[in-house]
Tab-separated table of C-alpha atoms in Angstrom:
chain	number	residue	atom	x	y	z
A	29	UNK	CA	0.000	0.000	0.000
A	30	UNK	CA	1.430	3.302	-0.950
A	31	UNK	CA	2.009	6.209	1.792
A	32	UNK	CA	-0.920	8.193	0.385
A	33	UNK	CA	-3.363	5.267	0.682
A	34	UNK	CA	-1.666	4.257	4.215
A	35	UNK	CA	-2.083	8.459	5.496
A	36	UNK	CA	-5.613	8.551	3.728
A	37	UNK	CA	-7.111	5.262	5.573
A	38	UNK	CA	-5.068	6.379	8.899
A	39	UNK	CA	-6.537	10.031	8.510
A	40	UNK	CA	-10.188	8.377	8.555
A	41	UNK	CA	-9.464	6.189	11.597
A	42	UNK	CA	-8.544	9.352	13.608
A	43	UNK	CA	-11.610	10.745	12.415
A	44	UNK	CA	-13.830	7.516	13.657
A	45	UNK	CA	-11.673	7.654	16.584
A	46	UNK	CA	-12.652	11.206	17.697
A	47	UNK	CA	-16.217	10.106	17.031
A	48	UNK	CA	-16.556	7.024	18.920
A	49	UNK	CA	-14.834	9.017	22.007
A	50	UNK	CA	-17.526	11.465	21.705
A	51	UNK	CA	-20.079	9.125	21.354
A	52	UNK	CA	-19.404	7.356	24.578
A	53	UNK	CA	-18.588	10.777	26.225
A	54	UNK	CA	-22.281	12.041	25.192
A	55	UNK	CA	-24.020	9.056	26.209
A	56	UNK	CA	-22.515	8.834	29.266
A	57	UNK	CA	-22.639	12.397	30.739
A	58	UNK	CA	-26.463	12.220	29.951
A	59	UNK	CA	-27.871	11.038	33.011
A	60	UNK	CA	-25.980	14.540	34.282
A	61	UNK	CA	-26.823	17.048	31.885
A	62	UNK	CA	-30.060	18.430	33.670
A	63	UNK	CA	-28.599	18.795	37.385
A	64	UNK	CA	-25.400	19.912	36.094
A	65	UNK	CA	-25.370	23.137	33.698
A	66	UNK	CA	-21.477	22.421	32.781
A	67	UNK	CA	-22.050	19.125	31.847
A	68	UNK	CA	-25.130	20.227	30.140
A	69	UNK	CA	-23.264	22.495	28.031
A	70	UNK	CA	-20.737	19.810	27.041
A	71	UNK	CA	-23.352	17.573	26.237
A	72	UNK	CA	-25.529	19.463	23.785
A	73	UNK	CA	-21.764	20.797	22.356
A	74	UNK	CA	-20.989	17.171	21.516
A	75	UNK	CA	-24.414	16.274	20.100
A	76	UNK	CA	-24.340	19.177	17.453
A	77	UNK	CA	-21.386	17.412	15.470
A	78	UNK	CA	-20.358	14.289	17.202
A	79	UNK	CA	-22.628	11.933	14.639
A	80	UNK	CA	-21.899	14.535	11.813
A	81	UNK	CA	-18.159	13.520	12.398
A	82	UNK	CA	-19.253	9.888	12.109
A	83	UNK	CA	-22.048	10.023	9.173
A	84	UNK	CA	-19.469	11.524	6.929
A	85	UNK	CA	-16.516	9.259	8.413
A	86	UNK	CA	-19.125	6.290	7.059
A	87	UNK	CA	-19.834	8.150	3.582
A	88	UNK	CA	-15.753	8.413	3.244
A	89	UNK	CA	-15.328	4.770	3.219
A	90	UNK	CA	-18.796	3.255	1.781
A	91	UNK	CA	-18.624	1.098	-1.327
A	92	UNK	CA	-21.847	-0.681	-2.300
A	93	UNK	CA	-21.957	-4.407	-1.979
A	94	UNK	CA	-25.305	-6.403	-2.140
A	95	UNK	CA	-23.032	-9.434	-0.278
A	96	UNK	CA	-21.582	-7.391	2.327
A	97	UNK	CA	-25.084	-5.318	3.119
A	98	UNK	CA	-27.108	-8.847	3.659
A	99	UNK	CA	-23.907	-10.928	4.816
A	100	UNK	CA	-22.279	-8.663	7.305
A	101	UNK	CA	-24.416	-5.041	7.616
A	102	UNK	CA	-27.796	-7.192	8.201
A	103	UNK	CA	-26.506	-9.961	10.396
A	104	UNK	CA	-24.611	-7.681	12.299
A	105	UNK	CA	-27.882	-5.532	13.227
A	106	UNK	CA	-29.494	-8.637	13.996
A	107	UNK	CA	-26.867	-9.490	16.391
A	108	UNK	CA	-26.417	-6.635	17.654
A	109	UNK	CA	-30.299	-6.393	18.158
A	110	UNK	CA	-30.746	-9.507	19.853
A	111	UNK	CA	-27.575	-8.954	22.536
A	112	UNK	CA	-29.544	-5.589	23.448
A	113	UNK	CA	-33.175	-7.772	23.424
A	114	UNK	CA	-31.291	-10.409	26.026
A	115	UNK	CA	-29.960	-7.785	27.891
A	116	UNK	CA	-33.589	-5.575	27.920
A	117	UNK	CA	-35.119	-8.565	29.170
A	118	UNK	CA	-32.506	-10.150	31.799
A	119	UNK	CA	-30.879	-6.842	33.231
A	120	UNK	CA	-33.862	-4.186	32.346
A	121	UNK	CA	-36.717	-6.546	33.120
A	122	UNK	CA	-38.440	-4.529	30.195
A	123	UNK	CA	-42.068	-5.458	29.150
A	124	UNK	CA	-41.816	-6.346	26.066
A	125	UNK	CA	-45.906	-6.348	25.447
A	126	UNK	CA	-46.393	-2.839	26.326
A	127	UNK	CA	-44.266	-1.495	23.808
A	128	UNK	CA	-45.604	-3.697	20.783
A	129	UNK	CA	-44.283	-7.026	21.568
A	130	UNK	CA	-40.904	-9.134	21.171
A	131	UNK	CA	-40.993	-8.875	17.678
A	132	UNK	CA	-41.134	-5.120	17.251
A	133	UNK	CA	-38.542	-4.941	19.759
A	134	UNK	CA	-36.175	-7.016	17.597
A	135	UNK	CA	-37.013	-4.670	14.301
A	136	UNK	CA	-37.027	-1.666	15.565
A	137	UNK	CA	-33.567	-0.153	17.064
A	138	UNK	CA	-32.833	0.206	20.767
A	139	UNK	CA	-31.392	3.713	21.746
A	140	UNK	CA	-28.055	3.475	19.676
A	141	UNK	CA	-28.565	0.929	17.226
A	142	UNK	CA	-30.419	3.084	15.230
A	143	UNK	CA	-26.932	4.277	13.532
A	144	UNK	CA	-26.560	0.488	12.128
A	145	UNK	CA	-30.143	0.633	11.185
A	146	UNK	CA	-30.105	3.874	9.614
A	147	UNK	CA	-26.770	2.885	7.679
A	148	UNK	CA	-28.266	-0.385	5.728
A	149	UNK	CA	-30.991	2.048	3.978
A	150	UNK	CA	-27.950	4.709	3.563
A	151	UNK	CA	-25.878	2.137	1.724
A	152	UNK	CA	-28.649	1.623	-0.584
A	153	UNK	CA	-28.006	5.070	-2.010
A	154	UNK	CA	-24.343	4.276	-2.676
A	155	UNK	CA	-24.639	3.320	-6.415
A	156	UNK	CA	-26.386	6.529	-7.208
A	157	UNK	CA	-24.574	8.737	-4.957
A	158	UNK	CA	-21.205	7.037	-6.493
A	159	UNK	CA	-22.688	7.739	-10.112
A	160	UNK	CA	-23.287	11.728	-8.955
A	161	UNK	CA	-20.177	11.794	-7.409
A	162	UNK	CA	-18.455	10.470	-11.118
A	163	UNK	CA	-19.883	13.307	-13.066
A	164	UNK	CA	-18.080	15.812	-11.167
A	165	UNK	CA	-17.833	18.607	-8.793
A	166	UNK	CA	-21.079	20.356	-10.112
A	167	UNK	CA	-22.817	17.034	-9.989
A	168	UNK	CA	-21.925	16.361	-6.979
A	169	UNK	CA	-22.970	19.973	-5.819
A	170	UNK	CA	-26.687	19.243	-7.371
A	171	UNK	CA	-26.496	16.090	-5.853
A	172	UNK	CA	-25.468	17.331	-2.242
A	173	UNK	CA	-28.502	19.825	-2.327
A	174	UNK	CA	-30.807	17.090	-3.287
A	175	UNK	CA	-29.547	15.280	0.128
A	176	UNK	CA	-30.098	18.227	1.968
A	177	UNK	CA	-33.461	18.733	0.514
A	178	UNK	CA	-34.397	15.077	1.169
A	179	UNK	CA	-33.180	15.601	4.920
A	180	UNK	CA	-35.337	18.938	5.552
A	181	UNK	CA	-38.311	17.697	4.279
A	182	UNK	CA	-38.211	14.364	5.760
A	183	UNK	CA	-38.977	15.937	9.510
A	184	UNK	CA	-42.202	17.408	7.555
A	185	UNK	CA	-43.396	13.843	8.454
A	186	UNK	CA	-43.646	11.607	11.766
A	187	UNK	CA	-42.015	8.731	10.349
A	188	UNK	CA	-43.012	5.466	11.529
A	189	UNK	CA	-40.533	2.234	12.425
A	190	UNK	CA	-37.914	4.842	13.788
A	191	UNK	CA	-37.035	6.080	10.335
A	192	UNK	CA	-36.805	9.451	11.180
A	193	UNK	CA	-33.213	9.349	11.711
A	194	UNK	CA	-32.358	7.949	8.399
A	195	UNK	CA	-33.569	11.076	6.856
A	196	UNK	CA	-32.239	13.837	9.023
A	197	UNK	CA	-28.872	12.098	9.065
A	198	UNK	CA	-28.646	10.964	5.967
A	199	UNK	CA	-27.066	14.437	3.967
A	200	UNK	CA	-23.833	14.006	6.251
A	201	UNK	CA	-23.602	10.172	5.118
A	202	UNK	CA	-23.980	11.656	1.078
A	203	UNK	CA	-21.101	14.295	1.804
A	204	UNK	CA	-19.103	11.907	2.654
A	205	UNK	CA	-19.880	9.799	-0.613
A	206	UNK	CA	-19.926	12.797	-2.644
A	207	UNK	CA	-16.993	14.650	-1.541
A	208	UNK	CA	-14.922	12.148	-0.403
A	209	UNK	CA	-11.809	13.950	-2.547
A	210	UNK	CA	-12.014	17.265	-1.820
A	211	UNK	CA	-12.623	16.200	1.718
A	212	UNK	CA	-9.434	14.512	1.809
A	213	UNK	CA	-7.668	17.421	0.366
A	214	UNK	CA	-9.072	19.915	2.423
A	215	UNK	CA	-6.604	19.472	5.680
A	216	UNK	CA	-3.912	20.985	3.888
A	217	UNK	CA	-6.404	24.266	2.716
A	218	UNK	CA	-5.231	26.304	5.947
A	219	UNK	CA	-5.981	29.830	4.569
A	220	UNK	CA	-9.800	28.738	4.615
A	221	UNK	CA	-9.099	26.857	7.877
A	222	UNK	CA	-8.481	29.797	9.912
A	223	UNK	CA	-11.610	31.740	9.982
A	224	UNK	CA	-13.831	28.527	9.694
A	225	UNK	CA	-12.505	27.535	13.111
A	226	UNK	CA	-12.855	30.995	14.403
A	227	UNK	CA	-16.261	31.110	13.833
A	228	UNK	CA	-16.876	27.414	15.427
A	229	UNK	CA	-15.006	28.578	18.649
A	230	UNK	CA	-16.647	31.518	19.066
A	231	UNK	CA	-20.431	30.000	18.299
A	232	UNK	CA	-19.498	27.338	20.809
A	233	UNK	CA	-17.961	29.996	23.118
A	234	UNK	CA	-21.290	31.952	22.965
A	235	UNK	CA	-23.098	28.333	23.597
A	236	UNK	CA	-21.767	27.340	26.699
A	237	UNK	CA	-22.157	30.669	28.125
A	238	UNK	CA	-25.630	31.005	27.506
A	239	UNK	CA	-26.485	27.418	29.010
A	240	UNK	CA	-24.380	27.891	31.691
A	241	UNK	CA	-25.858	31.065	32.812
A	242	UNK	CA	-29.218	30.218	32.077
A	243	UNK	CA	-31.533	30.414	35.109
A	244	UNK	CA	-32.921	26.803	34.108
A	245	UNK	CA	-31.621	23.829	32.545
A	246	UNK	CA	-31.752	24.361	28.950
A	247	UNK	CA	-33.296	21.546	26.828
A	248	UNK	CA	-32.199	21.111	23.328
A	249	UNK	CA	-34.283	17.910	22.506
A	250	UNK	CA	-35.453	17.541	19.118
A	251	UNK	CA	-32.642	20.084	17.818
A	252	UNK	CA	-29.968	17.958	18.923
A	253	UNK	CA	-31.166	14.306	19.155
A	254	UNK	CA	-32.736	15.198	15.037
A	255	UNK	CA	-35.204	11.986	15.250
A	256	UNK	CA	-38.728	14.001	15.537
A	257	UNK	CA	-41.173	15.153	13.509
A	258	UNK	CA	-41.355	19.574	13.331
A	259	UNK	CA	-43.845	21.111	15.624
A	260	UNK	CA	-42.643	18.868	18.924
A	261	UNK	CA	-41.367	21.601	21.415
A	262	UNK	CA	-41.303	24.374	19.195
A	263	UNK	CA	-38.662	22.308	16.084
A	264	UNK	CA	-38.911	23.986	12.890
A	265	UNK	CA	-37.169	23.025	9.583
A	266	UNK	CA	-34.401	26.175	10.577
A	267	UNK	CA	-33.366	24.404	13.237
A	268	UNK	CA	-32.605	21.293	10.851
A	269	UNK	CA	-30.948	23.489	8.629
A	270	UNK	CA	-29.012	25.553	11.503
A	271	UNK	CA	-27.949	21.293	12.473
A	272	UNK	CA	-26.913	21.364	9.468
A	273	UNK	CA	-24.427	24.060	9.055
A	274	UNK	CA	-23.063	23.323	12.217
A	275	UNK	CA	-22.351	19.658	11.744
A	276	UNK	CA	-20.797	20.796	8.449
A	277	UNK	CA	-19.203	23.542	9.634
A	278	UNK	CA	-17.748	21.926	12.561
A	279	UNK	CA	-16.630	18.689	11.532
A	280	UNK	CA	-14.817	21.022	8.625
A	281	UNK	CA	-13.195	23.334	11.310
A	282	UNK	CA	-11.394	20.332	13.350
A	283	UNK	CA	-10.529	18.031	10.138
A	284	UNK	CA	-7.576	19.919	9.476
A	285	UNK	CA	-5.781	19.310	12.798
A	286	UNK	CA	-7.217	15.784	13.371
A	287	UNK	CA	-4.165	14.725	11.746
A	288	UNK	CA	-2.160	15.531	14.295
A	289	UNK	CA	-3.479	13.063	16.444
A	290	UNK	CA	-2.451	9.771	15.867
A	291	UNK	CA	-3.385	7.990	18.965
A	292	UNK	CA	-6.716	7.997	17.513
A	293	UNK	CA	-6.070	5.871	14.946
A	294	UNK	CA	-5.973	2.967	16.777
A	295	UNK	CA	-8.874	3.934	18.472
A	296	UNK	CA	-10.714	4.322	15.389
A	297	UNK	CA	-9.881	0.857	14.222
A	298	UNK	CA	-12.021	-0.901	16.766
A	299	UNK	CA	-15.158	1.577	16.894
A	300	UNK	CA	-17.733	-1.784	16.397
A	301	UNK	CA	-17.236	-3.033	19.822
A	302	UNK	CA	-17.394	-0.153	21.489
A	303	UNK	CA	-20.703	1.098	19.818
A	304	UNK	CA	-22.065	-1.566	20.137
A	305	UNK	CA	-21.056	-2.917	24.047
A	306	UNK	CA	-21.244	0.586	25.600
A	307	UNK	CA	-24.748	1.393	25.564
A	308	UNK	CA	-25.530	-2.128	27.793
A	309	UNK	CA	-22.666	-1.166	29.838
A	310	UNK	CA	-24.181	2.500	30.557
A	311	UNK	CA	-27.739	1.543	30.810
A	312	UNK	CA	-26.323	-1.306	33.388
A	313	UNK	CA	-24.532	1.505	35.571
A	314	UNK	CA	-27.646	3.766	35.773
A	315	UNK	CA	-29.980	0.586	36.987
A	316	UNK	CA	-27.359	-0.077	39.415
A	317	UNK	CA	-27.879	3.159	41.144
A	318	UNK	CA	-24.060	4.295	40.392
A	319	UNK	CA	-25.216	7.744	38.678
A	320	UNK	CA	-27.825	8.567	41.458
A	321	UNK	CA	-24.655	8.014	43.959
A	322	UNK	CA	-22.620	10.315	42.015
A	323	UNK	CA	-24.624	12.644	41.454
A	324	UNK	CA	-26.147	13.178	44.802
A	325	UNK	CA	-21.617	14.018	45.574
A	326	UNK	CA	-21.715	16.599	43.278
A	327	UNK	CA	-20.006	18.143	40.376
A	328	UNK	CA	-16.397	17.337	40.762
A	329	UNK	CA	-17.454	13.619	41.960
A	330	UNK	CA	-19.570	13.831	38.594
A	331	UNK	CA	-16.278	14.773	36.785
A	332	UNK	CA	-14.268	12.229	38.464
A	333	UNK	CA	-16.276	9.211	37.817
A	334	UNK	CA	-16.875	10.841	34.158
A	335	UNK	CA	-12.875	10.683	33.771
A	336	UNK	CA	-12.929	7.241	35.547
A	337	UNK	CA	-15.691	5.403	33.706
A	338	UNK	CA	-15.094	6.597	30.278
A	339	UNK	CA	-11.878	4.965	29.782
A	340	UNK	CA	-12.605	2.420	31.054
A	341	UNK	CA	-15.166	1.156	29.185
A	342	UNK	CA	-13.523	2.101	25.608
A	343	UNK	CA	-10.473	0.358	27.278
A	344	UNK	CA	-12.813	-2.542	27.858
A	345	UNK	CA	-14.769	-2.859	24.923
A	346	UNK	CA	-11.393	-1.998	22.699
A	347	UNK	CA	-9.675	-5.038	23.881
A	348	UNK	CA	-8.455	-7.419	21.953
A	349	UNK	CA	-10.617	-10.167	22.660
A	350	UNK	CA	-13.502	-8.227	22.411
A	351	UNK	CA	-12.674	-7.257	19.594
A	352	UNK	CA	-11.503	-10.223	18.166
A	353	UNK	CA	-15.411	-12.211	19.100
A	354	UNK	CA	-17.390	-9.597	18.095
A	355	UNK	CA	-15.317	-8.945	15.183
A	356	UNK	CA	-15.337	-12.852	14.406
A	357	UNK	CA	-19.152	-12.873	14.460
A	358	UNK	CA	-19.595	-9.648	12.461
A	359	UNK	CA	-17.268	-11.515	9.192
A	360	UNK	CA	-18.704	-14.868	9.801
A	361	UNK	CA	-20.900	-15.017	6.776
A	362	UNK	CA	-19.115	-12.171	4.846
A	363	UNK	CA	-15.209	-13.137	5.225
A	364	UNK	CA	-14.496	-16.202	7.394
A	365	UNK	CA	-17.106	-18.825	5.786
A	366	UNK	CA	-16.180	-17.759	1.861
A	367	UNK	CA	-12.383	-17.898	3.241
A	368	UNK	CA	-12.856	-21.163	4.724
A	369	UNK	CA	-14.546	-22.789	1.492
A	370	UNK	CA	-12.745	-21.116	-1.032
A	371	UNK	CA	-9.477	-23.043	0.892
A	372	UNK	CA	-11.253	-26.317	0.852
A	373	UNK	CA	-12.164	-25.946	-2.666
């Protein structure tokens, strides 16, 4: 592999590093964000970009493949679907019949597995995003505005089986398909850069400020978490579009000077288990009583256990034989089986 594919796919993992830290970092601090206005602050910071960052980190890298969509993006929702079901039912002691029965349960995504959900209709798109993207920049321009378009309008409706998401996310996943190039290229563009990140800084300055010194918790709901319909709490399409530009804009303003940290790359290597095994592991903590203990200590206990937990749960979920089962069971039909036969044969 040459140097320029090796920085390129290194550059990515950084990127899917970053994300994954946020992701764990937002979910969490969430039990927090109401009784603490810092950590409230934080939290709605990280949920204006931090899936940005990882839509576009999965448009960067997605190549259509019938195979690998039923073989590998499928099974691994179904997996991943029934480890949360067992875990609903053993450590939650959920009923199941109240909220439309064991089936729907299995379908329909729990918490974070929507991202997995929403990415097997996103790959779908691939062939004709790839075919816009082909046709060049102005294409891809149209073809960006069309994804856009498709993503405003889709809150116009209260989407039913939890497809919401898969519309208002779905313009970062297309940038990243569309613009994967000049994506790559635009690290080393430092004279647009500069007052890019300015702006970002400043907006998020002027963000925390106003939360913090707001004389109630501030609730951000359906502007940050993007999965209702408009009209709930106020949510108009401008506050899709103002998601938008901020997830753009941001994830723009700290690209340049991801590169710089390489420790991340790693990190970003082994993203599945961790998405996938920290949710169970959070939602475990919170029926044990462990946030209601913190919390009740106060903020710098809060930011302690934050600083304690967090690590180690990526540390956890990163290691390698975690990674090495869940990663096994992910390739099983897609990789290991076909290897296996093709040998034999």
């Amino acid at each position: 592999m040459s140097n320029n594919k090796t920085a390129r796919r290194d550059y990515i993992d950084i990127m899917k590093g970053l994300g994954i830290l946020l992701v764990v970092l937002g979910h969490f601090m969430e039990q927090f964000r109401f009784g603490f206005k810092p950590i409230g602050a934080t939290f709605i910071c990280i949920y204006l970009f931090h899936m940005a960052l990882f839509c576009i980190c999965s448009g960067l890298v997605a190549h259509f493949s019938l195979w690998k969509l039923i073989t590998q993006q499928v099974w691994l929702y179904a997996v991943g679907q029934a480890i949360m079901l067992a875990f609903r039912a053993v450590i939650l002691r959920e009923d199941f019949a109240a909220s439309g029965g064991l089936l729907l349960a299995f379908l329909l995504p729990w918490r974070h597995m929507w991202y997995l959900y929403a990415l097997m209709f996103w790959m779908l798109t691939v062939p004709l995003l790839r075919a816009i993207q082909r046709r060049g920049l102005l294409a891809s321009t149209v073809g960006m505005a069309a994804a856009i378009a498709i993503g405003l309008l889709g809150g116009c409706v209260n989407w039913p089986f939890d497809l919401g998401r898969v519309f208002s996310f779905f313009p970062f996943f297309a940038f990243g398909v569309l613009f994967a190039e000049p994506f790559r290229s635009w690290q080393k563009r430092w004279y647009a850069w500069g007052p890019l990140a300015a702006a970002i800084v400043v907006f998020y300055t002027v963000t925390v400020q106003r939360i913090v010194t707001a004389e109630t918790p501030v609730y951000e709901g359906a502007r940050i978490f993007q999965s209702d319909a408009y009209a709930v709490g106020g949510y108009l399409m401008q506050d899709r579009a103002v998601f938008y530009l901020l997830g753009f804009g941001t994830v723009l303003a700290i690209t340049p000077i991801l590169g710089l940290i390489k420790p991340l790359a790693s990190l970003g290597q082994r993203t599945l288990p961790i998405y996938i095994l920290h949710m169970p592991l959070y939602a475990l903590l919170v029926q044990l009583g462990c946030y209601e203990v913190c919390a009740s200590h106060g903020l710098p206990a809060v930011i302690t256990w934050l600083c304690f937990i967090i690590p180690a749960v990526v540390a956890l979920c990163a290691s390698a034989p975690v990674c090495a089962i869940l990663n096994g069971i992910a390739n099983i039909w897609y990789k290991t089986l076909p290897a296996l036969f093709s040998r034999r044969g």
